[in-house]
PDB file of C-alpha atoms and ligand atoms in Angstrom:
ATOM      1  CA  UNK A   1     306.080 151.869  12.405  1.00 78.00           C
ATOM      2  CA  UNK A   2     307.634 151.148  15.974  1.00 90.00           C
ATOM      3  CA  UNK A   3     310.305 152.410  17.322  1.00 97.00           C
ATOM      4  CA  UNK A   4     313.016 150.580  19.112  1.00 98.00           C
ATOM      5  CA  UNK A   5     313.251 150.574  22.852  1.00 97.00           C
ATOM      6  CA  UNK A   6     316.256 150.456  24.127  1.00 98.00           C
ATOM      7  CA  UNK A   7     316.785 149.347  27.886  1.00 97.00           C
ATOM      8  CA  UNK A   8     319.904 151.052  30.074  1.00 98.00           C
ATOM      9  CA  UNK A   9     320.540 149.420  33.127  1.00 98.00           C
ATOM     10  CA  UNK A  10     322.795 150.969  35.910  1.00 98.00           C
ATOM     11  CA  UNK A  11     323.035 150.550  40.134  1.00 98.00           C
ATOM     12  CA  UNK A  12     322.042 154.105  40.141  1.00 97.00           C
ATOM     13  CA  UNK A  13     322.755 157.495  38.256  1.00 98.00           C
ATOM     14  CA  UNK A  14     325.981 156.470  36.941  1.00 98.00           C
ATOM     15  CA  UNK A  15     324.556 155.444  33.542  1.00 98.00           C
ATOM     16  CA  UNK A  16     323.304 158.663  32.931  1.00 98.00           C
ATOM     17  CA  UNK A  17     326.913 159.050  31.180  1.00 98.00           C
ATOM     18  CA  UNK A  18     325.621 156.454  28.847  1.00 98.00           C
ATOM     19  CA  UNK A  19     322.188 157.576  28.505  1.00 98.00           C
ATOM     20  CA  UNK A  20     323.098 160.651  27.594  1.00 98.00           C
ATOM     21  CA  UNK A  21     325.670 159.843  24.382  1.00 98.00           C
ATOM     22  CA  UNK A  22     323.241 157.148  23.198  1.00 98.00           C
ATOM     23  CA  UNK A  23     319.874 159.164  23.461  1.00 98.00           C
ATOM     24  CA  UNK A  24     322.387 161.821  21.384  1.00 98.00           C
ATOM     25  CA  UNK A  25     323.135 159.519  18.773  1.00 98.00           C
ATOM     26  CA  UNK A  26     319.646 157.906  18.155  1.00 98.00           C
ATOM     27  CA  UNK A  27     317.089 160.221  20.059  1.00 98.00           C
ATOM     28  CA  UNK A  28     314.211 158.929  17.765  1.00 98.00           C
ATOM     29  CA  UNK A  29     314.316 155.683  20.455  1.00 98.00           C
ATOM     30  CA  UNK A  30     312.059 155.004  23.248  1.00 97.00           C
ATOM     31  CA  UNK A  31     314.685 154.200  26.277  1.00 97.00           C
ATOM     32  CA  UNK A  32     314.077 153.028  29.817  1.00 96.00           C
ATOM     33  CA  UNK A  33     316.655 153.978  31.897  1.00 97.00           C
ATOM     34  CA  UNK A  34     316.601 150.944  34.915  1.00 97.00           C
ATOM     35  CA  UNK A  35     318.286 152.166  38.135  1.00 97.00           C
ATOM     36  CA  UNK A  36     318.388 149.432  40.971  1.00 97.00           C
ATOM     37  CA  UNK A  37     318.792 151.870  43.389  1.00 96.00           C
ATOM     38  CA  UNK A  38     318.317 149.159  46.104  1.00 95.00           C
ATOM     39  CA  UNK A  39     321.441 147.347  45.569  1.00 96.00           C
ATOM     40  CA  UNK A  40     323.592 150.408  45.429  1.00 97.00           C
ATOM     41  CA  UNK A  41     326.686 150.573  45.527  1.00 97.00           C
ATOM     42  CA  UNK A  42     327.135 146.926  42.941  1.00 96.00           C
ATOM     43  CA  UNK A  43     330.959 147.935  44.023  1.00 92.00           C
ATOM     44  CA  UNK A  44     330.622 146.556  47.656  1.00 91.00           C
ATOM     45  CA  UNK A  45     327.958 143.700  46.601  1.00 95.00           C
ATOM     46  CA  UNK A  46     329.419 140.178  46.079  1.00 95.00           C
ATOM     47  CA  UNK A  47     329.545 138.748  42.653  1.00 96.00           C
ATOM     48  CA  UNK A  48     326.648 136.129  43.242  1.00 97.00           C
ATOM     49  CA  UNK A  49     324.700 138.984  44.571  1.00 97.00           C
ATOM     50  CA  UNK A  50     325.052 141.068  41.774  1.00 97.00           C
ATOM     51  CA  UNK A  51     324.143 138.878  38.948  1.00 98.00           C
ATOM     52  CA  UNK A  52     321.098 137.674  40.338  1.00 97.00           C
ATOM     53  CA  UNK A  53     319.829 140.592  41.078  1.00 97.00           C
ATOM     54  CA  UNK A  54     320.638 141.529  37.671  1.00 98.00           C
ATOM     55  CA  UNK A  55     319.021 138.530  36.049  1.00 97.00           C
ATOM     56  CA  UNK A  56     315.923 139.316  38.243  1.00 96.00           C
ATOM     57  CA  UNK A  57     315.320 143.009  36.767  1.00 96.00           C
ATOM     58  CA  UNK A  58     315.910 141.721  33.413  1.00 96.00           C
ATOM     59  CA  UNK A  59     313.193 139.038  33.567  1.00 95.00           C
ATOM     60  CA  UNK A  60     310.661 141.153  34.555  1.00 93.00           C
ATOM     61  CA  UNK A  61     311.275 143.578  31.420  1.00 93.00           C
ATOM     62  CA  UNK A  62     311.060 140.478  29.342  1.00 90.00           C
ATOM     63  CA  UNK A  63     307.283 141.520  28.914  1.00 89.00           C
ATOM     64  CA  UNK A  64     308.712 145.423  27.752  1.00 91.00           C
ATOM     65  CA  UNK A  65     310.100 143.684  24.586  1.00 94.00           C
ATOM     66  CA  UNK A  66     313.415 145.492  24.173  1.00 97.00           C
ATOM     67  CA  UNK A  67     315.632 145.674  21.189  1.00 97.00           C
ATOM     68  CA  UNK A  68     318.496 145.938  22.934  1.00 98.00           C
ATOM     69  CA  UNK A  69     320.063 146.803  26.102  1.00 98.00           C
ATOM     70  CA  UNK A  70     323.141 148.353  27.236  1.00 98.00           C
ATOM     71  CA  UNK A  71     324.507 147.314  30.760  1.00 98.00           C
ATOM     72  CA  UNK A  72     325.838 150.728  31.695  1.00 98.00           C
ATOM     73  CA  UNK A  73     327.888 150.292  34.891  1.00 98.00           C
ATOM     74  CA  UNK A  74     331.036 148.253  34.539  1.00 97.00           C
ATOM     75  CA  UNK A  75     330.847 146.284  37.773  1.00 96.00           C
ATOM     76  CA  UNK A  76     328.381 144.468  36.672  1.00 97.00           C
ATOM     77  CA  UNK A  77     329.240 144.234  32.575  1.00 96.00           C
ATOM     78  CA  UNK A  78     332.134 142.717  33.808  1.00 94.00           C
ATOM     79  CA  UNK A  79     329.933 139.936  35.553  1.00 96.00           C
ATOM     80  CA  UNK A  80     326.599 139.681  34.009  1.00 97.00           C
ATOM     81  CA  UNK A  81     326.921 139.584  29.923  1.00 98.00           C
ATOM     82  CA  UNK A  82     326.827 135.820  29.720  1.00 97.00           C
ATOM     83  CA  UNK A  83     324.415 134.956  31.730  1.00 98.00           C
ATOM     84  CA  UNK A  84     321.970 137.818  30.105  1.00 98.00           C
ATOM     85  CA  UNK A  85     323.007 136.751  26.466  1.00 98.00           C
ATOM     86  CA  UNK A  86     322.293 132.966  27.373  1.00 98.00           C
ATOM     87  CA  UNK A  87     318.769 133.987  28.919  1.00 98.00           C
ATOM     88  CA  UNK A  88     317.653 136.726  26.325  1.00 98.00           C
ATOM     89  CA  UNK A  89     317.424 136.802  22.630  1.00 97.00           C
ATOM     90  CA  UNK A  90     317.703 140.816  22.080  1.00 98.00           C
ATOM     91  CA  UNK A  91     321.442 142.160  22.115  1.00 98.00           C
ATOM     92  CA  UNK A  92     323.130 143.378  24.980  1.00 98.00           C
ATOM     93  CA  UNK A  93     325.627 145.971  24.887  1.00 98.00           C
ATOM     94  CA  UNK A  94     328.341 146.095  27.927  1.00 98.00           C
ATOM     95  CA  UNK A  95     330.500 149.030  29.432  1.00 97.00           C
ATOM     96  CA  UNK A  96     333.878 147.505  30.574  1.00 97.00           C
ATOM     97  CA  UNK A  97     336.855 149.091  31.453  1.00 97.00           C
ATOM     98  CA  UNK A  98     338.452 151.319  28.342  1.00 98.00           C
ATOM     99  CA  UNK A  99     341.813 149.292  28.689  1.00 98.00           C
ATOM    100  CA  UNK A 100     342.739 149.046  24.663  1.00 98.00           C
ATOM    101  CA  UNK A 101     342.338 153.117  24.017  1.00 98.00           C
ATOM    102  CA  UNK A 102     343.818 153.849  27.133  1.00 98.00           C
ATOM    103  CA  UNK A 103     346.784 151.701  26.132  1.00 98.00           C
ATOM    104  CA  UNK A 104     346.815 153.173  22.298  1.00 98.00           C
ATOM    105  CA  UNK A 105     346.669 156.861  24.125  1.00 98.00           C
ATOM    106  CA  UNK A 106     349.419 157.171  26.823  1.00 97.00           C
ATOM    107  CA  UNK A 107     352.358 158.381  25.578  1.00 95.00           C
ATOM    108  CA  UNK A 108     354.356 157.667  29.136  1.00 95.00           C
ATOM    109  CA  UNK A 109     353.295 154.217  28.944  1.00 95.00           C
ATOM    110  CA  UNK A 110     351.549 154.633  32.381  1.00 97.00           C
ATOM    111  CA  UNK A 111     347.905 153.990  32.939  1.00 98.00           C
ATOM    112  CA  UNK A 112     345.773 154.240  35.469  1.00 98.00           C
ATOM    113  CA  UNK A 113     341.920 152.371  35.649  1.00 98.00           C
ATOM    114  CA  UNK A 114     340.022 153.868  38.207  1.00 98.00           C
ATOM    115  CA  UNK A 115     337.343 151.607  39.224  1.00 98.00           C
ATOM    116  CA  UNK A 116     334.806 150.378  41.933  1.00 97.00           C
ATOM    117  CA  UNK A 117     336.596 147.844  44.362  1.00 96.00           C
ATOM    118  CA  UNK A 118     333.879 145.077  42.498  1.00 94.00           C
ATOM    119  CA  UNK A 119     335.469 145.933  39.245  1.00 95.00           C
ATOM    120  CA  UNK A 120     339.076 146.004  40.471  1.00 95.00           C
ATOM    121  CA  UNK A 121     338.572 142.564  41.277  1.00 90.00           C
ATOM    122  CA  UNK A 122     337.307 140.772  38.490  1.00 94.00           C
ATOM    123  CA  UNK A 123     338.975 138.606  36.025  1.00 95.00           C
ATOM    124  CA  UNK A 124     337.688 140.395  33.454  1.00 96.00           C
ATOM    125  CA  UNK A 125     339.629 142.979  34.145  1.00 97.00           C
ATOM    126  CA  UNK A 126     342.674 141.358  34.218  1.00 97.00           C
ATOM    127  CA  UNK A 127     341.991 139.463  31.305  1.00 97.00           C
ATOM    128  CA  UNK A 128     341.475 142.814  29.686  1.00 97.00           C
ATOM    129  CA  UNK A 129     344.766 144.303  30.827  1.00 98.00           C
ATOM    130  CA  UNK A 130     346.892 140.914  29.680  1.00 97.00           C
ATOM    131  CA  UNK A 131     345.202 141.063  26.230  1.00 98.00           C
ATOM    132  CA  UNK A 132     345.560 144.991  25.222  1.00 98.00           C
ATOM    133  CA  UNK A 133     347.998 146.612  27.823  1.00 98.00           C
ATOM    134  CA  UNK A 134     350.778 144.316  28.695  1.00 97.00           C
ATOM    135  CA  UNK A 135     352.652 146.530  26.934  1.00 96.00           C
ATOM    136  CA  UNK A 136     352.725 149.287  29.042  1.00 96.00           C
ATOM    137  CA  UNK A 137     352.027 149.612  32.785  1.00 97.00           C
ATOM    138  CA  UNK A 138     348.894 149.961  34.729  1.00 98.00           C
ATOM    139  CA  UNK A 139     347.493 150.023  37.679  1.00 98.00           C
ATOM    140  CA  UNK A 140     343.972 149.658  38.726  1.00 98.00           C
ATOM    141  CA  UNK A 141     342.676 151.600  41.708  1.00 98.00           C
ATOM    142  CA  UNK A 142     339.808 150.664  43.316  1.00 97.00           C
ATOM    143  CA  UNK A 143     337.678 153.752  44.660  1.00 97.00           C
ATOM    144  CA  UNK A 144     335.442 152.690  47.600  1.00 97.00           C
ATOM    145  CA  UNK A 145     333.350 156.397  47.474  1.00 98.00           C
ATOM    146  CA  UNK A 146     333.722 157.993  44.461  1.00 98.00           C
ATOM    147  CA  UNK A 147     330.603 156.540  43.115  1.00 98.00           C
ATOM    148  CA  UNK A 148     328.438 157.402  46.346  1.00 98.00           C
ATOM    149  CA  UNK A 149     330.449 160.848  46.269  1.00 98.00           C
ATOM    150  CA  UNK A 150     328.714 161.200  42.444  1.00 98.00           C
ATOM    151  CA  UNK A 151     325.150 160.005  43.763  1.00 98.00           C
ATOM    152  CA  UNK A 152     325.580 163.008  46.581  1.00 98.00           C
ATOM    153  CA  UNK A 153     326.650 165.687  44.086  1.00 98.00           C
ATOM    154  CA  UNK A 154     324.249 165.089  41.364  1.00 97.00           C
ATOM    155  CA  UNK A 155     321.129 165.263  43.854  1.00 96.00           C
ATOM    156  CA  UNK A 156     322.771 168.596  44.907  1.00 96.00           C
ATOM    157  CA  UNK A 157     324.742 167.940  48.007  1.00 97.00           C
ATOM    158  CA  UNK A 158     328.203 168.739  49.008  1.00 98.00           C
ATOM    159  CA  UNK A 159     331.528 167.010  48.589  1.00 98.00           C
ATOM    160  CA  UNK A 160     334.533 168.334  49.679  1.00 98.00           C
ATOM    161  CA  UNK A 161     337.571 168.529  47.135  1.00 98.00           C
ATOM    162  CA  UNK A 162     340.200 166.948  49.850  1.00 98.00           C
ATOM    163  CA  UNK A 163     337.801 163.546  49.862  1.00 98.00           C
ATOM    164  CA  UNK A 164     337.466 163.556  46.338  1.00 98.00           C
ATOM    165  CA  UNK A 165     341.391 164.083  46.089  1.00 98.00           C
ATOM    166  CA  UNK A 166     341.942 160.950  48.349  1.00 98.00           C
ATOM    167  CA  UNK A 167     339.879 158.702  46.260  1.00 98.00           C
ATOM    168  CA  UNK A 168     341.865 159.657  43.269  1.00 98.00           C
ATOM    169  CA  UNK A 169     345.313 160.278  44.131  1.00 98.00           C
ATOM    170  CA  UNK A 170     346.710 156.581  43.950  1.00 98.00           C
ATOM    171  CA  UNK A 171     345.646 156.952  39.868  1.00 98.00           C
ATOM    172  CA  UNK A 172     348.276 159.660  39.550  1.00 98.00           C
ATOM    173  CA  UNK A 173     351.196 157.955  40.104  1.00 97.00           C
ATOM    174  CA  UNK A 174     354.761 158.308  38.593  1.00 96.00           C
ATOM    175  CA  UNK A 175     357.121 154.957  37.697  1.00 92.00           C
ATOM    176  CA  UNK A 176     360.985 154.704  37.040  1.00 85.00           C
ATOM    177  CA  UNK A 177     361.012 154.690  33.472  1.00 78.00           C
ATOM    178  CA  UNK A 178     365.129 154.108  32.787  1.00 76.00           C
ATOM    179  CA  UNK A 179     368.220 155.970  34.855  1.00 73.00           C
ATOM    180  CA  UNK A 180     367.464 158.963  36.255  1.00 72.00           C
ATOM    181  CA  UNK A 181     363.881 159.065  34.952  1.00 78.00           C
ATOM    182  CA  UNK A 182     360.661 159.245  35.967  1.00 81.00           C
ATOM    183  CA  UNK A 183     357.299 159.277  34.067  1.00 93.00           C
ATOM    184  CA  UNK A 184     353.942 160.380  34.985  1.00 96.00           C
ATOM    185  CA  UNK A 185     350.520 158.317  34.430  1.00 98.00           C
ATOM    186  CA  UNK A 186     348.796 160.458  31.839  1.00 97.00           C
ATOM    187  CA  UNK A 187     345.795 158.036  30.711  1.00 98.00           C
ATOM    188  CA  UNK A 188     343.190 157.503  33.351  1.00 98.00           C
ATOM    189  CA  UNK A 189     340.467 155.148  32.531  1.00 98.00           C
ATOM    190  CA  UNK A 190     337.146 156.331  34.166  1.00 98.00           C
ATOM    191  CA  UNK A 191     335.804 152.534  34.513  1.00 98.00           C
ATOM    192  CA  UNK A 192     332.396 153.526  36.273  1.00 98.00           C
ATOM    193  CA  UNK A 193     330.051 155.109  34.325  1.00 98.00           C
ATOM    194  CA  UNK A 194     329.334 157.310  37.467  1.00 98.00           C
ATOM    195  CA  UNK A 195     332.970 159.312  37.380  1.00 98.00           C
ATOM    196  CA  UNK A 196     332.439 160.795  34.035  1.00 98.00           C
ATOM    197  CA  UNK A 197     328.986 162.506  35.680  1.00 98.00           C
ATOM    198  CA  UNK A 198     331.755 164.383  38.002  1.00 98.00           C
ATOM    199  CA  UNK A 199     334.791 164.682  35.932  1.00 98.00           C
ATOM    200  CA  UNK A 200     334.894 168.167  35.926  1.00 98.00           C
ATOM    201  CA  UNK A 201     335.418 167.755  39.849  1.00 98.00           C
ATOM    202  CA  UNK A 202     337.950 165.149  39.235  1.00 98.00           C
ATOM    203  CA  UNK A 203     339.727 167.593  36.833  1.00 98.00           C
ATOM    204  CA  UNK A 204     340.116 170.564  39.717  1.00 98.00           C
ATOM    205  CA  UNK A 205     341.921 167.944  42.312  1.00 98.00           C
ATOM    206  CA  UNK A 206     344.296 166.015  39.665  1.00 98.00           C
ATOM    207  CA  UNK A 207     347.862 167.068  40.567  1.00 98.00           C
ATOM    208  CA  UNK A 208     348.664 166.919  36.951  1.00 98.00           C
ATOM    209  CA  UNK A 209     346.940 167.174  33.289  1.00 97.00           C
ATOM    210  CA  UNK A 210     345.539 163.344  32.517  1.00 98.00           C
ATOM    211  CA  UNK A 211     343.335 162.152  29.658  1.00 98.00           C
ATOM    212  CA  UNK A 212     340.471 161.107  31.052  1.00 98.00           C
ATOM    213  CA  UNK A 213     338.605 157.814  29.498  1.00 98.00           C
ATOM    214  CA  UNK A 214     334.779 157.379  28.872  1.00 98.00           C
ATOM    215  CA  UNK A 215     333.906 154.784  26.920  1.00 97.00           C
ATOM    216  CA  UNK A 216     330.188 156.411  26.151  1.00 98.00           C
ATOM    217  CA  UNK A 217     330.647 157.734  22.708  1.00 97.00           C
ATOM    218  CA  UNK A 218     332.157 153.995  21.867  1.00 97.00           C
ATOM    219  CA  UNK A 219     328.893 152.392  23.025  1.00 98.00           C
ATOM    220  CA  UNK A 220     326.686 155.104  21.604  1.00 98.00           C
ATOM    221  CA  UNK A 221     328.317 153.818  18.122  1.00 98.00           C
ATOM    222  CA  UNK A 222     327.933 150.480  19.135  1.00 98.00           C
ATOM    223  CA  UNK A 223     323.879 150.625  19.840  1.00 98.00           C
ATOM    224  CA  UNK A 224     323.750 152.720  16.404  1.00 98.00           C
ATOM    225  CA  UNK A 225     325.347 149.973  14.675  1.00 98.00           C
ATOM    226  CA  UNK A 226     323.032 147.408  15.876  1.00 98.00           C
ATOM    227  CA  UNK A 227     319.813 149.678  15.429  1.00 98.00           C
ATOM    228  CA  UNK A 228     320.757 149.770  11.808  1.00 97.00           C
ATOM    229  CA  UNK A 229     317.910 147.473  10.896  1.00 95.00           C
ATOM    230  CA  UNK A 230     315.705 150.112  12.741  1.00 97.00           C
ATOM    231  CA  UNK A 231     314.921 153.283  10.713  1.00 96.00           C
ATOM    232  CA  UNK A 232     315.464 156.991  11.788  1.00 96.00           C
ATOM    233  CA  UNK A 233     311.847 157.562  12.504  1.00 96.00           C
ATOM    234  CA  UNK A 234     311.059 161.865  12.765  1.00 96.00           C
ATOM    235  CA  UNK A 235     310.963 163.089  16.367  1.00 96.00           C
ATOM    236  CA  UNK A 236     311.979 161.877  19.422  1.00 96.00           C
ATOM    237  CA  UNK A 237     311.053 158.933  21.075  1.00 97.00           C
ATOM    238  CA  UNK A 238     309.984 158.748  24.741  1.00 96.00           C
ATOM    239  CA  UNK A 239     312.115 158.528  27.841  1.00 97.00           C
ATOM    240  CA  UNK A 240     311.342 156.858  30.658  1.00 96.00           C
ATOM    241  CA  UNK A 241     312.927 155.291  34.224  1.00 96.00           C
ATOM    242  CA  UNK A 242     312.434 153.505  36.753  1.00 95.00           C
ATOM    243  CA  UNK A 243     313.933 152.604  40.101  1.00 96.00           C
ATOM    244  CA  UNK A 244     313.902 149.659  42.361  1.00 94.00           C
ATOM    245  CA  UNK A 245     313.636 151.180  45.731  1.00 93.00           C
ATOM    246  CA  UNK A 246     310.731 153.784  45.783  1.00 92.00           C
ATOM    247  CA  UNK A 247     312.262 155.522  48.237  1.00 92.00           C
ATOM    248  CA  UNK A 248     314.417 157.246  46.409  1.00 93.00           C
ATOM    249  CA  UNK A 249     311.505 158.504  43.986  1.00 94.00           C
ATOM    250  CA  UNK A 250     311.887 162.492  45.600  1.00 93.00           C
ATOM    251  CA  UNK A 251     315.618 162.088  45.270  1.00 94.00           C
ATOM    252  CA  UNK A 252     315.892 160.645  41.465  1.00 96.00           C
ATOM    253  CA  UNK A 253     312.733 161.782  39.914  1.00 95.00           C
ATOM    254  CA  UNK A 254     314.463 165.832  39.341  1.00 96.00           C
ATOM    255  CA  UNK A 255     317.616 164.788  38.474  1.00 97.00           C
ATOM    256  CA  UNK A 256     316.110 162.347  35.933  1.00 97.00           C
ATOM    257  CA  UNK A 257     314.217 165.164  34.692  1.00 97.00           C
ATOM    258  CA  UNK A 258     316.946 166.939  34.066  1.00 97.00           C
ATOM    259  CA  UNK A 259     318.326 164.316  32.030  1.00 98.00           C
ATOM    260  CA  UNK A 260     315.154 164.161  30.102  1.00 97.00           C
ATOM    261  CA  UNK A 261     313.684 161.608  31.741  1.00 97.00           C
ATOM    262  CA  UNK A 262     310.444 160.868  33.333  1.00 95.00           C
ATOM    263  CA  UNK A 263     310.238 158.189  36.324  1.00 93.00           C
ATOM    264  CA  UNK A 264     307.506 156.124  36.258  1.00 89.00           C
ATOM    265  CA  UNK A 265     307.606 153.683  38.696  1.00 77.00           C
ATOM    266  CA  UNK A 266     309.170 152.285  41.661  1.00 73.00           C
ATOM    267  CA  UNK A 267     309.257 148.256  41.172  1.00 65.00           C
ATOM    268  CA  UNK A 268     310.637 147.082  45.069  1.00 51.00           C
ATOM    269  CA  UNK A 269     308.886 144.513  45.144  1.00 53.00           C
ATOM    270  CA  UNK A 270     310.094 142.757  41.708  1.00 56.00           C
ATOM    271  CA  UNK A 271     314.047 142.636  43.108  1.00 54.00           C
ATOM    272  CA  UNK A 272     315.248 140.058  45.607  1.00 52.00           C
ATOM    273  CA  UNK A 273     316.242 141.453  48.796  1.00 47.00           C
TER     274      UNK A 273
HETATM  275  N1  DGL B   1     328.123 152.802  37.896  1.00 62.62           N
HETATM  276  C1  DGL B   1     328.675 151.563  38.308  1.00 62.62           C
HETATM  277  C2  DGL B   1     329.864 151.143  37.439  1.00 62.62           C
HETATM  278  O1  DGL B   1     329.997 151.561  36.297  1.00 62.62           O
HETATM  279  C3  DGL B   1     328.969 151.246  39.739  1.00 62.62           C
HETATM  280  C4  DGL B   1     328.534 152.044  40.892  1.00 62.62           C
HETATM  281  C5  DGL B   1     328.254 151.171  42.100  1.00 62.62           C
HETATM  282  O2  DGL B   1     329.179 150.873  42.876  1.00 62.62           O
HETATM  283  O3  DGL B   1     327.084 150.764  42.208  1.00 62.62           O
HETATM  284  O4  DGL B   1     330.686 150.356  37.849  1.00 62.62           O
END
């Protein structure tokens, strides 16, 4: 009997948040984890940029015959899906910004979506916001480093707390909320599957206690749902990854490990420049 593959797809490290629930919940898969390391950050690429670069890496797996795949970085779910569904018969599974349990969890009514400037941006977004939050307020900030700032910390260098701060300040903001009143945002949606990698680091700067948002256990239940047709086969499956720049083989290939992953290969020269 086979096991399922599934395929996670990221710019870079961030959808090791991802990785990490779904391997959890169904660890008798095979996965390949798909960084395009050459195209980070997705959050300063343009939109026609990012989905054909996206469309590219998924053609060449074509051959890898996956059952599914889940799209774990939100700047490009929130671009991507359609064209992917359209071209490939297999399922694909999105990460998108955690609007709707954001908006069922505040109790101040004030939100925050913290984001890549690519997501911030996007339609999708806002069509996300009109549909499940326009009952209470939110704002989406667009973080220009915190992603990179992830990358750096993960392969063990240094951040300081003050430029983490800066990128997250502008979620903790505080509204008029009737006479004399003030509230506090006290839902933060983490809407980059790199920020939950460094919450704990987000935690020590936050001026004030927030929930903090990752959608990863809702789209490890999501890929268990649709490998439902697949049985629980004994042991674990195999891990692999691989990255689209080489040169960042040294860099990835421990911190990968660490994740339970093995990096296999290096594929440059199958991604557009
Ligand atoms: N991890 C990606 C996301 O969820 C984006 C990081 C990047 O800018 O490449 O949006």
């Amino acid at each position: 009997m086979k096991r399922p593959l599934v395929v996670l797809f990221d710019s870079g490290l961030g959808g090791l948040s991802v990785f990490k629930a779904v391997r959890k919940a169904r660890d008798d898969a095979d996965y390949l984890y798909v960084a395009d390391n050459g195209g980070f950050p997705y959050g300063s690429l343009g939109p026609s940029d990012i989905v054909r670069r996206v469309i590219t890496i998924f053609d060449t797996l074509q051959s890898s015959r996956p059952a599914l795949a889940v799209i774990a970085c939100n700047t490009a779910s929130t671009l991507v899906l359609p064209f992917l569904r359209q071209r490939h018969a297999y399922p694909f599974v999105g990460t998108v910004p955690a609007v709707k349990p954001a908006a069922e969890n505040t109790t101040t009514g004030i939100v925050a979506v913290l984001s890549t400037p690519g997501t911030l941006d996007r339609d999708y977004t806002r069509n996300l916001i009109n549909e499940f939050a326009s009952h209470v307020h939110v704002r989406v900030v667009g973080s220009a480093n915190l992603a990179g700032y992830a990358e750096r910390i993960l392969s063990g260098g240094l951040v300081d707390d003050e430029d983490i701060k800066r990128e997250v300040m502008p979620a903790f903001y505080e509204m008029d909320i009737g006479e004399m009143d003030t509230g506090r945002c006290d839902t933060i949606v983490l809407a980059c599957t790199h920020y939950p990698l460094i919450l704990d680091r987000l935690q020590v700067v936050a001026p004030w206690h927030a929930d903090w948002i990752d959608p990863a256990p809702a789209i490890a239940c999501r890929v268990v749902d649709l490998l439902r047709e697949w049985p629980v086969m004994p042991g674990n499956g195999n891990a692999r990854a691989i990255i689209t720049d080489p040169d960042g083989v040294r860099r990835f290939r421990p911190i990968f490990q660490r994740f339970g992953l093995s990096l296999i290969a290096g594929k440059a020269e199958e991604v557009p420049a």
